[in-house]
Short mmCIF file of C-alpha atoms and ligand atoms in Angstrom, two decimals:
data_model
loop_
_atom_site.label_atom_id
_atom_site.label_comp_id
_atom_site.label_asym_id
_atom_site.label_seq_id
_atom_site.Cartn_x
_atom_site.Cartn_y
_atom_site.Cartn_z
CA MET A 1 -110.88 39.06 84.00
CA LYS A 2 -109.02 41.71 85.94
CA LEU A 3 -109.94 41.87 89.63
CA ARG A 4 -108.44 45.36 90.20
CA GLY A 5 -111.09 47.56 91.86
CA ASN A 6 -113.37 44.66 92.76
CA TRP A 7 -114.87 44.56 96.30
CA VAL A 8 -114.01 41.29 97.94
CA LEU A 9 -115.72 40.18 101.19
CA LEU A 10 -113.81 37.51 103.08
CA THR A 11 -115.16 35.61 106.12
CA GLY A 12 -112.63 33.89 108.39
CA ALA A 13 -110.01 36.39 107.40
CA SER A 14 -108.07 36.41 110.72
CA SER A 15 -105.91 33.32 109.93
CA GLY A 16 -105.16 30.52 107.49
CA PHE A 17 -106.79 30.65 104.07
CA GLY A 18 -108.70 33.85 104.77
CA ALA A 19 -105.56 35.80 105.81
CA ALA A 20 -103.64 34.53 102.77
CA ALA A 21 -106.56 35.29 100.57
CA ALA A 22 -106.59 38.88 101.85
CA ARG A 23 -102.98 39.29 100.83
CA ALA A 24 -103.55 37.53 97.43
CA PHE A 25 -106.65 39.65 96.53
CA GLY A 26 -104.82 42.66 97.94
CA ALA A 27 -101.99 42.08 95.51
CA GLU A 28 -104.56 42.15 92.71
CA GLY A 29 -105.59 45.69 93.79
CA CYS A 30 -108.98 44.75 95.21
CA HIS A 31 -110.95 46.54 97.96
CA LEU A 32 -111.18 44.21 100.93
CA LEU A 33 -113.84 43.73 103.55
CA LEU A 34 -112.54 41.36 106.24
CA GLY A 35 -114.54 39.62 108.94
CA ALA A 36 -113.79 37.17 111.82
CA ARG A 37 -114.25 37.13 115.59
CA ARG A 38 -110.65 38.00 116.55
CA GLU A 39 -110.33 41.68 115.68
CA ASP A 40 -106.70 42.04 116.80
CA ARG A 41 -105.77 39.39 114.27
CA LEU A 42 -107.89 41.04 111.58
CA ALA A 43 -106.01 44.32 112.10
CA GLU A 44 -102.66 42.50 111.50
CA VAL A 45 -104.00 40.83 108.39
CA ALA A 46 -105.35 44.20 107.14
CA GLN A 47 -101.95 45.73 107.46
CA SER A 48 -100.26 42.99 105.48
CA ALA A 49 -102.99 43.15 102.76
CA ARG A 50 -102.43 46.91 102.43
CA ALA A 51 -98.68 46.29 102.11
CA ALA A 52 -99.48 43.77 99.39
CA GLY A 53 -101.23 46.42 97.32
CA ALA A 54 -104.95 46.37 98.22
CA ALA A 55 -106.95 49.37 96.97
CA SER A 56 -108.52 49.55 100.51
CA VAL A 57 -108.82 47.32 103.51
CA GLN A 58 -111.52 47.50 106.14
CA HIS A 59 -112.28 45.00 108.82
CA HIS A 60 -115.04 44.40 111.33
CA ALA A 61 -115.94 41.83 113.96
CA LEU A 62 -118.05 38.96 112.54
CA ASP A 63 -119.39 35.83 114.11
CA VAL A 64 -121.11 33.83 111.37
CA ALA A 65 -122.75 31.72 114.02
CA SER A 66 -124.98 34.66 114.98
CA THR A 67 -127.61 36.14 112.70
CA ASN A 68 -127.34 39.50 114.61
CA SER A 69 -123.64 39.57 114.02
CA VAL A 70 -123.95 38.84 110.36
CA GLU A 71 -126.64 41.49 109.93
CA ALA A 72 -124.51 44.09 111.83
CA PHE A 73 -121.52 43.14 109.68
CA VAL A 74 -123.41 43.67 106.45
CA SER A 75 -124.92 46.90 107.62
CA TRP A 76 -121.39 48.10 108.23
CA VAL A 77 -120.45 46.89 104.70
CA LYS A 78 -123.25 49.00 103.23
CA THR A 79 -121.78 52.11 104.81
CA LEU A 80 -118.64 51.57 102.67
CA THR A 81 -119.98 50.20 99.34
CA ASP A 82 -123.21 49.40 97.58
CA ARG A 83 -121.70 46.36 95.85
CA VAL A 84 -119.64 43.31 96.72
CA HIS A 85 -118.30 41.59 93.62
CA ILE A 86 -116.83 38.51 95.35
CA LEU A 87 -118.12 36.89 98.52
CA ILE A 88 -115.72 34.25 99.94
CA ASN A 89 -117.48 32.06 102.55
CA ASN A 90 -114.43 30.68 104.22
CA ALA A 91 -115.21 30.84 107.96
CA GLY A 92 -115.38 27.52 109.69
CA GLY A 93 -113.38 24.55 110.74
CA ALA A 94 -113.56 21.28 112.76
CA HIS A 95 -114.01 20.85 116.46
CA GLY A 96 -112.92 17.49 117.87
CA LEU A 97 -112.23 14.13 116.22
CA ASP A 98 -114.43 11.99 118.35
CA PRO A 99 -116.48 9.10 117.02
CA VAL A 100 -120.28 9.64 117.00
CA ALA A 101 -120.52 7.40 120.08
CA THR A 102 -118.69 9.91 122.26
CA GLY A 103 -119.24 13.07 120.25
CA ARG A 104 -120.00 16.33 122.11
CA ASP A 105 -123.08 18.48 121.47
CA GLU A 106 -121.04 21.71 121.75
CA ASP A 107 -118.59 20.51 118.98
CA TRP A 108 -121.29 19.43 116.67
CA GLU A 109 -123.22 22.66 117.19
CA ALA A 110 -120.13 24.82 116.58
CA MET A 111 -119.42 23.07 113.30
CA VAL A 112 -122.99 23.29 112.10
CA GLN A 113 -123.24 26.99 113.15
CA SER A 114 -120.06 28.10 111.40
CA ASN A 115 -119.54 25.90 108.39
CA PHE A 116 -123.20 25.33 107.43
CA LEU A 117 -125.61 27.94 108.90
CA GLY A 118 -122.95 30.66 108.74
CA LEU A 119 -122.61 30.06 104.98
CA LEU A 120 -126.33 30.35 104.51
CA ARG A 121 -126.62 33.44 106.75
CA MET A 122 -123.80 35.34 105.02
CA THR A 123 -124.96 34.49 101.61
CA ARG A 124 -128.59 35.64 102.36
CA ALA A 125 -127.28 38.91 103.79
CA VAL A 126 -124.83 39.70 100.95
CA LEU A 127 -126.89 38.53 97.96
CA PRO A 128 -128.58 41.92 97.43
CA LEU A 129 -125.15 43.53 97.06
CA LEU A 130 -123.81 41.16 94.37
CA PRO A 131 -124.06 42.75 90.91
CA ARG A 132 -126.07 40.91 88.35
CA ASP A 133 -124.42 40.03 84.97
CA ALA A 134 -121.09 41.32 86.05
CA GLY A 135 -119.08 38.14 86.69
CA SER A 136 -119.55 38.28 90.39
CA TRP A 137 -118.85 35.30 92.59
CA ILE A 138 -119.95 33.37 95.68
CA LEU A 139 -116.92 31.24 96.42
CA ASN A 140 -117.55 28.67 99.20
CA VAL A 141 -114.72 26.80 100.96
CA GLY A 142 -115.60 23.13 101.25
CA SER A 143 -113.21 20.27 101.88
CA ILE A 144 -112.33 16.87 100.67
CA ALA A 145 -114.08 15.88 103.86
CA GLY A 146 -117.31 16.78 102.08
CA HIS A 147 -116.63 14.06 99.53
CA ARG A 148 -115.78 11.12 101.79
CA GLY A 149 -116.33 10.26 105.44
CA TYR A 150 -113.68 9.28 107.88
CA GLU A 151 -113.68 8.00 111.48
CA GLY A 152 -114.17 10.87 113.90
CA GLY A 153 -115.27 13.19 111.09
CA ALA A 154 -119.01 12.54 110.97
CA ALA A 155 -120.16 16.09 111.89
CA TYR A 156 -117.35 17.88 109.97
CA CYS A 157 -117.77 15.64 106.89
CA GLY A 158 -121.53 16.16 107.13
CA VAL A 159 -121.44 19.94 107.18
CA LYS A 160 -118.87 20.07 104.36
CA ALA A 161 -121.03 17.67 102.32
CA GLY A 162 -123.87 20.07 103.09
CA GLU A 163 -121.68 22.98 101.83
CA ARG A 164 -121.47 21.24 98.43
CA LEU A 165 -125.22 20.91 98.13
CA ILE A 166 -125.86 24.49 99.33
CA THR A 167 -123.41 25.53 96.60
CA GLU A 168 -125.25 23.45 94.00
CA SER A 169 -128.72 24.70 95.10
CA LEU A 170 -127.49 28.31 95.03
CA ARG A 171 -126.14 27.87 91.52
CA LEU A 172 -129.52 26.70 90.35
CA GLU A 173 -131.38 29.51 92.20
CA LEU A 174 -129.08 32.19 90.65
CA ASN A 175 -128.98 30.78 87.18
CA GLY A 176 -129.54 33.67 84.82
CA THR A 177 -128.25 36.36 87.18
CA GLY A 178 -124.61 36.12 86.03
CA ILE A 179 -123.51 35.42 89.60
CA ARG A 180 -121.14 32.49 89.70
CA VAL A 181 -121.25 30.00 92.56
CA GLY A 182 -118.45 27.55 93.20
CA SER A 183 -116.83 25.39 95.82
CA LEU A 184 -113.04 25.11 96.43
CA ASP A 185 -112.48 21.87 98.31
CA PRO A 186 -108.94 21.57 99.76
CA GLY A 187 -107.27 18.59 101.35
CA MET A 188 -104.69 18.75 104.10
CA ALA A 189 -103.36 22.26 104.56
CA LEU A 190 -101.12 23.67 107.24
CA THR A 191 -103.07 26.40 109.06
CA GLU A 192 -104.56 26.76 112.50
CA PHE A 193 -107.19 24.17 111.46
CA SER A 194 -105.78 21.30 113.58
CA ASP A 195 -104.93 23.54 116.55
CA VAL A 196 -108.60 24.53 116.59
CA ARG A 197 -109.77 20.94 116.02
CA PHE A 198 -107.65 19.66 118.94
CA LYS A 199 -108.43 22.66 121.16
CA GLY A 200 -104.87 24.00 121.37
CA ASP A 201 -103.10 20.65 121.76
CA GLN A 202 -100.18 21.59 119.48
CA GLU A 203 -98.40 18.23 119.74
CA ARG A 204 -101.52 16.45 118.46
CA ALA A 205 -101.97 19.02 115.79
CA ALA A 206 -98.40 18.73 114.60
CA LYS A 207 -98.78 14.93 114.18
CA VAL A 208 -101.40 15.50 111.46
CA TYR A 209 -98.71 16.94 109.22
CA ALA A 210 -95.71 14.86 110.34
CA GLY A 211 -93.56 13.87 107.43
CA VAL A 212 -95.98 15.33 104.85
CA ASN A 213 -95.72 18.29 102.51
CA PRO A 214 -99.18 19.75 103.11
CA LEU A 215 -100.80 22.57 101.11
CA THR A 216 -100.02 26.03 102.34
CA ALA A 217 -102.66 28.73 102.93
CA GLU A 218 -100.96 30.59 100.05
CA ASP A 219 -101.65 27.60 97.64
CA VAL A 220 -105.31 27.85 98.49
CA ALA A 221 -105.40 31.66 98.24
CA GLU A 222 -103.74 31.59 94.77
CA THR A 223 -106.39 29.05 93.61
CA MET A 224 -109.19 31.38 94.90
CA VAL A 225 -107.66 34.26 92.85
CA TRP A 226 -107.44 31.98 89.81
CA MET A 227 -111.06 30.94 90.11
CA ALA A 228 -112.29 34.49 90.67
CA SER A 229 -110.31 35.85 87.71
CA ARG A 230 -111.79 33.44 85.00
CA PRO A 231 -113.73 35.37 82.36
CA PRO A 232 -117.36 36.12 83.48
CA HIS A 233 -118.81 33.36 81.27
CA VAL A 234 -116.64 30.68 83.05
CA CYS A 235 -117.73 29.21 86.36
CA ILE A 236 -115.54 26.71 88.25
CA ASP A 237 -118.32 24.76 89.87
CA GLU A 238 -116.08 22.64 92.10
CA LEU A 239 -112.35 22.39 92.49
CA ILE A 240 -110.53 19.78 94.59
CA LEU A 241 -107.01 20.84 95.64
CA LYS A 242 -104.88 18.29 97.48
CA PRO A 243 -101.21 17.96 98.43
CA THR A 244 -99.45 15.44 96.14
CA ASP A 245 -98.71 13.42 99.28
CA GLN A 246 -102.41 13.00 99.94
CA ALA A 247 -103.73 10.53 97.29
CA ALA A 248 -106.98 10.24 99.12
CA ILE A 249 -108.38 11.34 102.42
CA HIS A 250 -106.94 8.21 104.13
CA LYS A 251 -103.89 7.68 101.98
CA VAL A 252 -101.18 10.06 102.95
CA HIS A 253 -97.49 9.55 102.18
CA ARG A 254 -95.28 10.24 105.24
CA ARG A 255 -91.49 10.50 105.14
CA THR A 256 -91.00 9.68 108.84
P1 NDP B 301 -107.97 28.46 110.43
O1 NDP B 301 -108.40 27.88 111.69
O2 NDP B 301 -106.65 29.01 110.26
O3 NDP B 301 -109.03 29.65 110.04
C1 NDP B 301 -110.37 29.54 110.31
C2 NDP B 301 -111.00 30.88 110.14
O4 NDP B 301 -112.39 30.87 110.33
C3 NDP B 301 -110.45 31.91 111.20
O5 NDP B 301 -110.25 33.15 110.56
C4 NDP B 301 -111.57 32.00 112.19
O6 NDP B 301 -111.55 33.32 112.75
C5 NDP B 301 -112.78 31.87 111.28
N1 NDP B 301 -113.97 31.41 111.99
C6 NDP B 301 -114.22 30.24 112.62
N2 NDP B 301 -115.44 30.25 113.19
C7 NDP B 301 -116.00 31.48 112.89
C8 NDP B 301 -117.21 32.17 113.20
N3 NDP B 301 -118.11 31.57 113.93
N4 NDP B 301 -117.43 33.38 112.71
C9 NDP B 301 -116.42 34.02 112.02
N5 NDP B 301 -115.28 33.45 111.65
C10 NDP B 301 -115.04 32.21 112.12
O7 NDP B 301 -108.29 27.35 109.39
P2 NDP B 301 -108.27 27.25 107.71
O8 NDP B 301 -107.76 28.57 107.17
O9 NDP B 301 -107.63 26.00 107.41
O10 NDP B 301 -109.85 27.12 107.55
C11 NDP B 301 -110.61 27.96 106.56
C12 NDP B 301 -111.68 27.06 105.98
O11 NDP B 301 -111.05 26.02 105.23
C13 NDP B 301 -112.59 26.40 107.00
O12 NDP B 301 -113.92 26.43 106.47
C14 NDP B 301 -112.12 24.93 106.98
O13 NDP B 301 -113.06 24.04 107.35
C15 NDP B 301 -111.67 24.79 105.54
N6 NDP B 301 -110.71 23.74 105.23
C16 NDP B 301 -109.52 23.64 105.90
C17 NDP B 301 -108.58 22.66 105.46
C18 NDP B 301 -107.23 22.48 106.19
O14 NDP B 301 -106.69 21.32 106.15
N7 NDP B 301 -106.69 23.45 106.80
C19 NDP B 301 -108.91 21.77 104.44
C20 NDP B 301 -110.15 21.95 103.81
C21 NDP B 301 -111.05 22.94 104.24
P3 NDP B 301 -111.88 33.70 114.26
O15 NDP B 301 -111.54 32.51 115.10
O16 NDP B 301 -111.07 34.91 114.48
O17 NDP B 301 -113.35 33.94 114.28
C1 8X3 B 302 -109.83 19.56 106.29
C2 8X3 B 302 -109.37 18.39 105.66
O1 8X3 B 302 -108.98 15.88 105.88
O2 8X3 B 302 -108.63 17.25 107.84
O3 8X3 B 302 -111.09 19.96 105.79
O4 8X3 B 302 -110.88 16.82 107.06
S1 8X3 B 302 -109.54 17.00 106.65
#
């Protein structure tokens, strides 16, 4: 289906997948509603999405870890449109790579708040705006970390596994409404993900991708557009997207 003229709401639009998705949906002629905490970055992304061909681009501060912020954001959305055809729940990320034995409350809480509760809060708030029987979408960003645990990943893997089950539960709850619900679960992708996980330690972040050809944010954004543009009777329930170099979460081919 053509996406031109659709209203697309993107969380976590200030960098990585969200920023690339703003440009990709913009190039399809969509109206864009962008949210994240860093408004200066949102303004830059908005400019590049306009240049890519978006029908309109608006942005507003959003912290998905706060119900008040989510409600304020959606009130703002309602001043611009009475419908959102595509909700992309992308905001989130990992904080730390500590084993459970030395894990920190603030890291765990940040991961639960953004990846898990943020997804629930945004979906609850936007659901009344999603058209019924019109091929609309709730597209959640999961991870291969939600399919398999790894050392140091307990909380992150846990919240991403939770994302898969929220997605499945929502699909059951919304059956018969025409609203599609799916999960896009990428593997290793070069974004600000590891900078955030390692709290700005860029050397440590760079090591994650050393000698590997990771996914790019654009690879992920292109896949979002492909999922969203399937005919209305087609729902991609779950899609795993990995770099060829990453055969499994632990099995990564490195050239160095
Ligand atoms: P980035 O760090 O580049 O982007 C994360 C985005 O999420 C930023 O726009 C950030 O904006 C936003 N965000 C984080 N917390 C909040 C919050 N509380 N409220 C609102 N926005 C928030 O990483 P990616 O683009 O890689 O990550 C996007 C999603 O993809 C995440 O859910 C991540 O877990 C997932 N993912 C990433 C993979 C990877 O290897 N890169 C692989 C698989 C999944 P701001 O800080 O301005 O609020
Ligand atoms: C990000 C992928 O493997 O770093 O979700 O957890 S991984």
